[in-house]
Amino acid sequence: MHLANAPSARRFTGKSNRQARTLAATLVMLLGLSQLAPSVHAQEGLAGSVKRGGVIRYGHFQEPACLFGGWVQQWYLQRQYSDNLVARNEDGKILPWLAESWTISDDKKVYTFEIKPNVKFTDGSALDAQAIADNINGWLSNDPDLRNPTAAPYLGESFESARAIAPLRLEVKLKVPFQPLLNVFAQSSQGILSPSALKRGLAVNCENPVGSGPFIVDKWHHGREVTFRRNPEYNSAPATARHQGPAYVDGISWKFLPDQTVRYGSLIAGETDAIYDIPAVAWKDANFRFPVLRHLTGNPPLRLALYTARPPFDDVLVRRAFAYSTDRKAAVDTSFLGSLPSRATVR
């Protein structure tokens, strides 16, 4: 989900903390924020009320070299201004987005998607089956202005073609079955961009990409922030969204605050309304002051791997003895001060 689905955000005060925690359960965050590290979202108001207008001031920690691409820091940004063919909910189920429905052939090699009507990119061009086919074919081409460094490794060996077989019907053919195809199409990095805008070249599109999402890239102030403004014509929210329609807020100020102390301090001082990646030393304080949304990926993002090519850990018995004699939970709790759970396994 993206910020189109969230009411205008403001910093919590101590007195409003209880109400805000209740409300936080009904809100959605920047989709990217739910994929990796702990995050903070500050919101004031009652669950039944919707605040309109204003700008959400969000503090992120890394600035990419381009506003779209294969790096996760780019995905967070891209989710704000582009839509995907399909969506994926928290349980991993694939749901409609730009594709209202789809069928899969018996041999699992042909996917036919029915595309949502009356959707436009924010440059005014039509988002139809041909536009999506142009995106997918471009991802897997040799054109550096179009090639997608994330899609190519996933689809390179299985993809055959994408074509519009009707104005709102897309056909994707595979050489061999590829079960994760819909999951790939749901990733932020596979957001659909305007083919007309892509013709401007990579340099221009890195600065000012054009999608059909709830927000429009307004200006990238390098080293400081990206500003987004509301897309008043937005009509293509995913089935996972709680709000179908234009964003409640007027825009987003996406600030780059690489220093953790400064970033968390900006939230306490009221200079930001939401931040990404709470410093471990501030984990308990953040949970006391603000509602904290944490989502852990299916596989452990941080791990200790023993080097098994050389002694002594080339011996499985030594590895097991090391693992069983180590208080792994205490090590994780000490290192991350409770911000991450221990999910260690013995192999």
XYZ file of C-alpha atoms in Angstrom:
347
model
C 0.000 0.000 0.000
C 1.073 3.561 -0.430
C 0.394 6.924 1.032
C -2.714 7.394 -1.070
C -4.418 5.252 1.532
C -3.261 7.164 4.612
C -4.843 10.259 6.119
C -2.683 13.319 6.686
C -0.017 12.505 9.269
C 1.194 14.486 12.265
C 3.550 13.839 15.126
C 2.165 12.228 18.269
C 2.077 14.069 21.513
C 2.335 12.130 24.756
C -1.342 12.758 25.525
C -2.528 11.558 22.142
C -0.398 8.408 22.196
C -3.175 6.007 23.217
C -5.598 7.217 20.563
C -2.832 7.212 17.991
C -1.843 3.614 18.715
C -5.457 2.584 18.125
C -5.518 4.478 14.861
C -2.210 3.071 13.704
C -3.788 -0.347 13.308
C -6.177 1.083 10.707
C -3.540 2.887 8.672
C -1.285 1.796 5.857
C 2.344 2.724 5.499
C 4.612 3.297 2.575
C 4.757 -0.172 1.058
C 8.512 -0.178 1.020
C 8.682 0.511 4.728
C 6.999 -2.782 5.511
C 9.591 -4.849 3.706
C 12.712 -4.543 5.783
C 13.479 -2.709 8.976
C 11.360 -1.361 11.856
C 9.557 1.881 11.052
C 7.712 4.645 12.871
C 4.512 6.296 11.696
C 3.073 9.215 13.656
C -0.600 10.069 13.297
C -2.999 12.198 15.314
C -6.765 11.827 15.295
C -9.560 9.337 15.780
C -9.905 6.160 13.742
C -13.241 7.274 12.318
C -12.029 10.676 11.097
C -10.173 11.424 7.899
C -7.936 14.460 7.682
C -7.518 15.965 4.235
C -4.785 18.204 2.929
C -1.313 18.852 4.228
C 2.031 17.285 3.389
C 3.468 14.176 5.028
C 7.078 14.773 6.062
C 8.860 11.443 5.876
C 12.455 10.724 6.889
C 14.303 8.056 4.917
C 17.932 7.069 5.287
C 19.467 6.443 1.852
C 19.281 8.428 -1.352
C 19.486 6.489 -4.639
C 21.176 7.640 -7.800
C 17.908 7.299 -9.749
C 14.266 7.432 -8.680
C 13.546 3.985 -10.115
C 15.534 0.834 -10.685
C 16.632 -2.416 -9.100
C 17.821 -1.188 -5.688
C 15.435 -1.464 -2.760
C 15.890 2.234 -1.908
C 14.484 3.013 -5.344
C 11.537 0.678 -4.815
C 10.289 2.690 -1.851
C 10.152 5.812 -3.993
C 8.702 4.101 -7.035
C 5.738 2.766 -5.086
C 4.531 6.344 -4.561
C 4.198 7.273 -8.240
C 3.664 4.008 -10.147
C 1.176 1.142 -10.154
C 1.825 -2.556 -10.695
C 0.094 -5.177 -12.782
C -0.909 -7.106 -9.643
C -0.663 -6.655 -5.862
C 0.461 -8.971 -3.075
C -1.102 -8.876 0.388
C 0.608 -9.577 3.706
C -0.307 -13.257 3.480
C 1.367 -13.570 0.083
C -1.875 -13.782 -1.908
C -1.842 -12.144 -5.340
C -4.703 -9.680 -5.832
C -5.864 -7.386 -8.662
C -4.300 -4.018 -9.381
C -3.940 -2.759 -12.935
C -5.030 -6.244 -13.956
C -8.629 -6.791 -12.822
C -8.396 -10.524 -13.487
C -6.231 -13.085 -15.246
C -6.178 -16.649 -16.503
C -3.302 -19.103 -16.767
C -3.106 -21.758 -19.451
C -3.039 -25.428 -18.532
C 0.649 -25.681 -19.436
C 1.399 -22.644 -17.198
C 3.099 -20.821 -20.052
C 0.464 -18.279 -21.137
C -0.961 -15.610 -18.805
C -3.835 -13.462 -20.041
C -4.618 -10.298 -18.073
C -7.744 -8.136 -18.278
C -6.587 -4.553 -17.719
C -8.503 -1.959 -15.683
C -10.169 0.592 -18.009
C -9.844 4.396 -17.994
C -6.440 4.540 -16.328
C -3.970 7.186 -17.460
C -0.387 8.026 -16.723
C 0.112 11.417 -15.159
C 1.427 12.740 -18.500
C -2.045 12.087 -19.943
C -1.179 9.022 -22.026
C -3.294 5.876 -21.783
C -2.283 3.024 -19.515
C -3.551 0.125 -21.588
C -2.378 -3.354 -22.498
C 0.094 -2.003 -25.055
C 1.720 0.300 -22.495
C 2.205 -2.595 -20.087
C 3.565 -4.827 -22.859
C 6.027 -2.081 -23.813
C 7.220 -1.947 -20.204
C 7.696 -5.707 -19.848
C 9.439 -6.086 -23.198
C 11.645 -3.124 -22.347
C 12.648 -4.653 -19.003
C 14.106 -7.627 -20.838
C 15.621 -5.760 -23.777
C 19.198 -4.604 -24.243
C 18.142 -0.946 -24.259
C 19.798 0.692 -21.208
C 16.987 3.264 -21.079
C 14.371 0.527 -20.641
C 16.098 -2.514 -19.176
C 15.074 -3.437 -15.632
C 17.962 -4.863 -13.579
C 15.517 -6.612 -11.244
C 13.170 -8.174 -13.792
C 15.908 -9.502 -16.052
C 17.439 -11.972 -13.543
C 13.986 -13.272 -12.633
C 12.467 -13.573 -16.088
C 15.413 -13.747 -18.467
C 15.411 -17.527 -18.911
C 11.637 -18.068 -18.989
C 10.189 -14.997 -20.735
C 9.162 -15.194 -24.389
C 6.919 -12.221 -25.159
C 4.342 -9.718 -23.950
C 1.738 -8.312 -26.327
C -1.602 -6.555 -26.378
C -4.176 -8.893 -27.945
C -6.901 -6.282 -27.363
C -6.803 -2.711 -26.040
C -7.346 -3.962 -22.482
C -6.096 -7.536 -22.757
C -2.474 -8.444 -22.217
C -0.870 -11.763 -23.058
C 2.425 -12.838 -21.516
C 4.046 -15.965 -22.947
C 6.776 -17.978 -21.257
C 9.213 -20.470 -22.735
C 8.935 -22.614 -19.639
C 6.607 -22.378 -16.610
C 7.741 -19.863 -13.992
C 5.612 -20.149 -10.867
C 6.770 -16.863 -9.206
C 5.753 -14.735 -12.222
C 2.900 -12.931 -10.465
C 5.072 -12.275 -7.420
C 7.637 -10.624 -9.695
C 4.955 -8.452 -11.287
C 3.867 -7.366 -7.797
C 7.290 -6.029 -6.791
C 7.719 -2.258 -6.523
C 10.563 -2.340 -9.031
C 8.141 -3.628 -11.671
C 5.950 -0.539 -11.478
C 4.523 0.452 -14.861
C 5.935 3.693 -16.307
C 4.733 5.818 -19.194
C 6.259 4.548 -22.477
C 5.988 8.080 -23.862
C 7.991 9.458 -20.952
C 10.557 6.669 -21.168
C 11.446 7.860 -24.661
C 13.003 10.952 -23.050
C 15.981 8.812 -21.986
C 17.283 7.435 -18.725
C 18.850 10.652 -17.444
C 15.566 12.569 -17.650
C 13.489 9.699 -16.302
C 15.773 9.188 -13.324
C 15.006 12.759 -12.297
C 11.347 12.861 -13.212
C 9.787 9.419 -13.817
C 6.137 9.253 -14.868
C 3.720 6.622 -13.627
C 0.011 6.395 -12.866
C 0.299 6.280 -9.066
C -1.302 8.366 -6.321
C 1.558 10.883 -6.346
C 3.528 12.741 -8.990
C 7.238 13.440 -8.714
C 7.446 17.193 -8.304
C 11.137 17.905 -7.682
C 14.232 16.025 -6.600
C 16.410 18.267 -4.479
C 19.576 16.187 -4.541
C 21.102 15.523 -1.167
C 17.996 16.740 0.624
C 14.577 15.461 -0.440
C 12.146 14.412 -3.150
C 8.828 16.229 -3.167
C 5.674 14.543 -4.424
C 2.347 16.164 -5.169
C -1.061 14.516 -5.157
C -2.404 12.972 -8.354
C -5.990 14.332 -8.385
C -7.062 11.858 -11.080
C -5.877 8.704 -9.336
C -8.331 5.845 -9.960
C -6.215 2.690 -9.997
C -5.575 1.692 -6.386
C -4.843 -2.010 -5.751
C -7.333 -4.421 -4.177
C -5.184 -4.294 -1.028
C -5.897 -0.570 -0.530
C -8.350 0.611 2.121
C -9.068 3.759 0.135
C -9.932 3.750 -3.569
C -9.296 7.160 -5.063
C -6.964 10.161 -4.875
C -4.765 10.580 -1.813
C -6.158 12.412 1.180
C -2.984 14.475 1.538
C -1.609 17.096 -0.825
C 1.848 15.585 -1.067
C 4.917 14.030 0.504
C 8.219 15.584 1.507
C 10.561 12.567 1.281
C 13.604 13.666 3.239
C 16.979 11.920 3.184
C 18.370 11.764 6.720
C 21.215 9.208 6.710
C 22.267 9.721 10.330
C 20.088 7.554 12.593
C 20.279 9.911 15.560
C 19.316 12.902 13.433
C 16.508 10.966 11.789
C 14.969 9.798 15.054
C 15.533 13.225 16.571
C 13.591 14.796 13.721
C 10.551 12.751 14.714
C 10.828 13.699 18.371
C 11.250 17.371 17.452
C 8.211 17.303 15.145
C 10.251 17.953 12.016
C 9.051 14.692 10.426
C 5.781 12.767 10.693
C 7.178 9.318 9.914
C 10.632 7.795 9.709
C 12.258 4.608 8.522
C 14.614 2.396 10.544
C 14.519 3.147 14.250
C 17.991 3.073 15.848
C 18.252 0.013 18.103
C 19.180 2.206 21.074
C 15.901 4.094 20.625
C 13.686 1.032 20.127
C 12.072 1.054 23.585
C 11.677 4.814 23.583
C 10.040 4.755 20.142
C 7.557 2.090 21.212
C 6.647 4.226 24.228
C 6.265 7.485 22.295
C 4.870 6.382 18.919
C 3.043 3.559 17.150
C 5.677 1.357 15.529
C 4.967 -0.758 12.461
C 7.372 -3.656 12.048
C 7.383 -6.224 9.299
C 9.967 -8.979 9.088
C 10.797 -10.618 5.799
C 10.321 -14.349 5.393
C 14.050 -14.989 5.439
C 16.372 -13.523 8.084
C 17.840 -10.249 6.768
C 20.810 -10.502 9.154
C 22.666 -13.747 9.777
C 25.849 -15.281 11.080
C 27.136 -17.955 8.742
C 30.020 -20.189 9.730
C 32.766 -20.674 7.136
C 32.368 -24.359 6.411
C 35.095 -24.723 3.776
C 37.895 -24.857 6.366
C 38.463 -26.438 9.773
C 37.067 -26.497 12.331
C 33.642 -25.645 10.911
C 33.935 -28.060 8.024
C 32.910 -30.664 10.583
C 29.120 -30.728 11.050
C 29.529 -31.948 14.632
C 31.646 -28.901 15.486
C 29.052 -26.606 13.901
C 26.283 -28.211 15.919
C 28.286 -28.003 19.126
C 28.991 -24.327 18.475
C 25.338 -23.617 17.744
C 23.980 -25.488 20.764
C 26.490 -23.925 23.145
C 25.732 -20.372 22.030
C 22.963 -18.310 23.579
C 21.746 -17.016 20.265
C 18.706 -15.207 21.620
C 20.800 -13.297 24.150
C 23.259 -12.319 21.423
C 20.492 -10.932 19.202
C 18.740 -9.169 22.102
C 22.010 -7.597 23.214
C 23.023 -6.505 19.736
C 19.662 -5.070 18.685
C 18.154 -4.143 22.067
C 14.895 -5.939 21.375
C 14.240 -4.396 17.969
C 14.687 -7.705 16.128
C 13.581 -11.187 17.184
C 15.880 -14.194 17.183
C 15.012 -16.754 14.553
C 18.244 -18.656 14.526
C 18.383 -22.160 13.091
C 20.907 -24.937 13.515
C 22.273 -26.544 10.346
